[in-house]
Amino acid sequence: MTPVSVYTPAEVVEETGFSLDTLRYYEKIGLLVDIERNAAGQRRFSQADVGWLGLIRCLRDTGMPIAEMLRFAELVRQGDHTVADRIRLLEEHDRRVEAQIANLGERQRYIHNKISYYRSVL
């Protein structure tokens, strides 16, 4: 079976979990650029577009603000001389994710303690 090289918007929605409205919004603000269109003007996404959306999904799901995603996209479009800046941006985001994980771990321990307490009074 040959891998798909062109995706319809519906296929991209299925693949990425983003809604059509979100895809349109990302294109409008410049997070998605140069999306091809067929003769009828319908969007056609490439494998690279789907891969990019996978990265955007990861960044969004881990709480990166859109402004930072746009900055990252801008750096990518500027070329390889921005790799160090991209690393710094991702490292800063990674530190925030680590802090969120630590905070959630503390909250989870508190919940576990409550569960243990309530089980002990049964």
Short mmCIF file of N, CA and C in Angstrom, two decimals, residues 37-109:
data_model
loop_
_atom_site.label_atom_id
_atom_site.label_comp_id
_atom_site.label_asym_id
_atom_site.label_seq_id
_atom_site.Cartn_x
_atom_site.Cartn_y
_atom_site.Cartn_z
N ARG A 37 -3.88 24.07 -2.79
CA ARG A 37 -5.30 23.96 -3.12
C ARG A 37 -5.42 23.28 -4.47
N ASN A 38 -6.51 22.52 -4.62
CA ASN A 38 -6.75 21.87 -5.91
C ASN A 38 -7.41 22.87 -6.86
N ALA A 39 -7.77 22.42 -8.05
CA ALA A 39 -8.35 23.30 -9.07
C ALA A 39 -9.66 23.93 -8.59
N ALA A 40 -10.37 23.26 -7.71
CA ALA A 40 -11.63 23.79 -7.19
C ALA A 40 -11.41 24.70 -5.98
N GLY A 41 -10.15 24.90 -5.59
CA GLY A 41 -9.85 25.77 -4.46
C GLY A 41 -9.91 25.10 -3.11
N GLN A 42 -10.07 23.78 -3.10
CA GLN A 42 -10.13 23.05 -1.83
C GLN A 42 -8.72 22.78 -1.31
N ARG A 43 -8.57 22.90 0.00
CA ARG A 43 -7.26 22.68 0.61
C ARG A 43 -6.82 21.23 0.43
N ARG A 44 -5.52 21.06 0.19
CA ARG A 44 -4.90 19.75 0.11
C ARG A 44 -3.61 19.83 0.92
N PHE A 45 -3.53 19.01 1.94
CA PHE A 45 -2.41 19.04 2.87
C PHE A 45 -1.38 17.98 2.47
N SER A 46 -0.11 18.32 2.63
CA SER A 46 0.98 17.38 2.34
C SER A 46 1.31 16.58 3.59
N GLN A 47 2.14 15.57 3.40
CA GLN A 47 2.65 14.80 4.55
C GLN A 47 3.42 15.72 5.49
N ALA A 48 4.15 16.66 4.94
CA ALA A 48 4.90 17.62 5.76
C ALA A 48 3.94 18.48 6.59
N ASP A 49 2.81 18.89 5.99
CA ASP A 49 1.82 19.67 6.73
C ASP A 49 1.27 18.86 7.90
N VAL A 50 0.97 17.59 7.66
CA VAL A 50 0.44 16.72 8.71
C VAL A 50 1.49 16.53 9.81
N GLY A 51 2.75 16.36 9.42
CA GLY A 51 3.82 16.24 10.41
C GLY A 51 3.96 17.51 11.23
N TRP A 52 3.88 18.65 10.59
CA TRP A 52 3.95 19.93 11.29
C TRP A 52 2.80 20.05 12.29
N LEU A 53 1.61 19.65 11.86
CA LEU A 53 0.45 19.70 12.75
C LEU A 53 0.62 18.76 13.94
N GLY A 54 1.34 17.66 13.74
CA GLY A 54 1.64 16.76 14.86
C GLY A 54 2.48 17.47 15.91
N LEU A 55 3.46 18.24 15.46
CA LEU A 55 4.28 19.02 16.39
C LEU A 55 3.43 20.09 17.08
N ILE A 56 2.60 20.78 16.31
CA ILE A 56 1.74 21.81 16.87
C ILE A 56 0.80 21.19 17.91
N ARG A 57 0.28 19.99 17.63
CA ARG A 57 -0.60 19.29 18.58
C ARG A 57 0.15 19.04 19.88
N CYS A 58 1.38 18.59 19.78
CA CYS A 58 2.19 18.33 20.98
C CYS A 58 2.41 19.60 21.78
N LEU A 59 2.78 20.68 21.10
CA LEU A 59 3.05 21.94 21.78
C LEU A 59 1.78 22.47 22.42
N ARG A 60 0.68 22.41 21.70
CA ARG A 60 -0.59 22.89 22.25
C ARG A 60 -1.03 22.06 23.45
N ASP A 61 -0.94 20.74 23.30
CA ASP A 61 -1.38 19.86 24.39
C ASP A 61 -0.53 20.00 25.64
N THR A 62 0.68 20.51 25.48
CA THR A 62 1.54 20.71 26.65
C THR A 62 1.52 22.17 27.11
N GLY A 63 0.59 22.95 26.58
CA GLY A 63 0.34 24.29 27.10
C GLY A 63 1.14 25.43 26.50
N MET A 64 1.78 25.21 25.37
CA MET A 64 2.53 26.33 24.78
C MET A 64 1.52 27.35 24.24
N PRO A 65 1.71 28.62 24.59
CA PRO A 65 0.83 29.65 24.06
C PRO A 65 0.98 29.81 22.54
N ILE A 66 -0.08 30.23 21.89
CA ILE A 66 -0.05 30.40 20.44
C ILE A 66 1.04 31.37 20.02
N ALA A 67 1.25 32.42 20.79
CA ALA A 67 2.30 33.39 20.44
C ALA A 67 3.66 32.71 20.35
N GLU A 68 3.94 31.78 21.25
CA GLU A 68 5.21 31.07 21.21
C GLU A 68 5.25 30.09 20.04
N MET A 69 4.11 29.45 19.76
CA MET A 69 4.07 28.56 18.59
C MET A 69 4.33 29.36 17.32
N LEU A 70 3.77 30.55 17.24
CA LEU A 70 4.00 31.40 16.07
C LEU A 70 5.47 31.80 15.99
N ARG A 71 6.08 32.09 17.11
CA ARG A 71 7.51 32.43 17.13
C ARG A 71 8.34 31.24 16.65
N PHE A 72 7.99 30.05 17.13
CA PHE A 72 8.69 28.85 16.71
C PHE A 72 8.53 28.65 15.19
N ALA A 73 7.31 28.81 14.70
CA ALA A 73 7.05 28.65 13.25
C ALA A 73 7.87 29.65 12.44
N GLU A 74 7.94 30.87 12.95
CA GLU A 74 8.72 31.90 12.27
C GLU A 74 10.20 31.50 12.21
N LEU A 75 10.71 30.98 13.31
CA LEU A 75 12.10 30.54 13.34
C LEU A 75 12.35 29.41 12.35
N VAL A 76 11.43 28.46 12.28
CA VAL A 76 11.57 27.35 11.34
C VAL A 76 11.62 27.87 9.92
N ARG A 77 10.72 28.80 9.60
CA ARG A 77 10.67 29.34 8.24
C ARG A 77 11.91 30.15 7.89
N GLN A 78 12.59 30.70 8.90
CA GLN A 78 13.80 31.49 8.64
C GLN A 78 15.00 30.63 8.26
N GLY A 79 14.95 29.36 8.57
CA GLY A 79 16.03 28.48 8.14
C GLY A 79 16.89 27.94 9.26
N ASP A 80 17.89 27.17 8.84
CA ASP A 80 18.73 26.43 9.78
C ASP A 80 19.55 27.32 10.71
N HIS A 81 19.79 28.56 10.33
CA HIS A 81 20.58 29.42 11.22
C HIS A 81 19.83 29.77 12.50
N THR A 82 18.57 29.38 12.62
CA THR A 82 17.78 29.65 13.83
C THR A 82 17.65 28.43 14.74
N VAL A 83 18.38 27.38 14.45
CA VAL A 83 18.25 26.15 15.24
C VAL A 83 18.54 26.41 16.72
N ALA A 84 19.55 27.18 17.03
CA ALA A 84 19.88 27.46 18.43
C ALA A 84 18.72 28.18 19.12
N ASP A 85 18.09 29.11 18.43
CA ASP A 85 16.93 29.81 18.99
C ASP A 85 15.76 28.86 19.20
N ARG A 86 15.56 27.94 18.28
CA ARG A 86 14.49 26.95 18.41
C ARG A 86 14.74 26.06 19.62
N ILE A 87 15.99 25.66 19.79
CA ILE A 87 16.34 24.82 20.95
C ILE A 87 16.03 25.57 22.23
N ARG A 88 16.43 26.83 22.32
CA ARG A 88 16.16 27.63 23.53
C ARG A 88 14.65 27.72 23.80
N LEU A 89 13.88 27.98 22.76
CA LEU A 89 12.43 28.11 22.93
C LEU A 89 11.84 26.79 23.43
N LEU A 90 12.27 25.68 22.84
CA LEU A 90 11.75 24.37 23.26
C LEU A 90 12.23 24.00 24.65
N GLU A 91 13.46 24.37 25.00
CA GLU A 91 13.96 24.08 26.35
C GLU A 91 13.17 24.86 27.40
N GLU A 92 12.85 26.12 27.11
CA GLU A 92 12.03 26.90 28.04
C GLU A 92 10.66 26.26 28.21
N HIS A 93 10.08 25.83 27.11
CA HIS A 93 8.78 25.17 27.19
C HIS A 93 8.90 23.86 27.98
N ASP A 94 9.96 23.13 27.74
CA ASP A 94 10.18 21.87 28.45
C ASP A 94 10.27 22.10 29.96
N ARG A 95 10.92 23.17 30.38
CA ARG A 95 11.01 23.49 31.81
C ARG A 95 9.61 23.75 32.39
N ARG A 96 8.76 24.44 31.64
CA ARG A 96 7.40 24.68 32.11
C ARG A 96 6.61 23.38 32.19
N VAL A 97 6.80 22.51 31.21
CA VAL A 97 6.12 21.21 31.23
C VAL A 97 6.58 20.40 32.44
N GLU A 98 7.88 20.40 32.72
CA GLU A 98 8.41 19.69 33.89
C GLU A 98 7.78 20.23 35.18
N ALA A 99 7.64 21.54 35.27
CA ALA A 99 7.02 22.13 36.46
C ALA A 99 5.56 21.71 36.58
N GLN A 100 4.86 21.65 35.45
CA GLN A 100 3.46 21.20 35.47
C GLN A 100 3.37 19.75 35.92
N ILE A 101 4.28 18.93 35.44
CA ILE A 101 4.28 17.52 35.82
C ILE A 101 4.54 17.39 37.32
N ALA A 102 5.50 18.14 37.84
CA ALA A 102 5.80 18.09 39.27
C ALA A 102 4.58 18.54 40.08
N ASN A 103 3.93 19.59 39.64
CA ASN A 103 2.74 20.10 40.32
C ASN A 103 1.63 19.05 40.29
N LEU A 104 1.41 18.42 39.16
CA LEU A 104 0.39 17.38 39.06
C LEU A 104 0.74 16.19 39.95
N GLY A 105 2.02 15.85 40.03
CA GLY A 105 2.45 14.76 40.91
C GLY A 105 2.11 15.05 42.36
N GLU A 106 2.34 16.29 42.78
CA GLU A 106 1.99 16.69 44.15
C GLU A 106 0.48 16.58 44.36
N ARG A 107 -0.28 17.06 43.42
CA ARG A 107 -1.75 16.99 43.52
C ARG A 107 -2.23 15.54 43.56
N GLN A 108 -1.60 14.71 42.75
CA GLN A 108 -1.99 13.30 42.73
C GLN A 108 -1.69 12.63 44.06
N ARG A 109 -0.54 12.95 44.66
CA ARG A 109 -0.23 12.39 45.98
C ARG A 109 -1.27 12.81 47.01
#
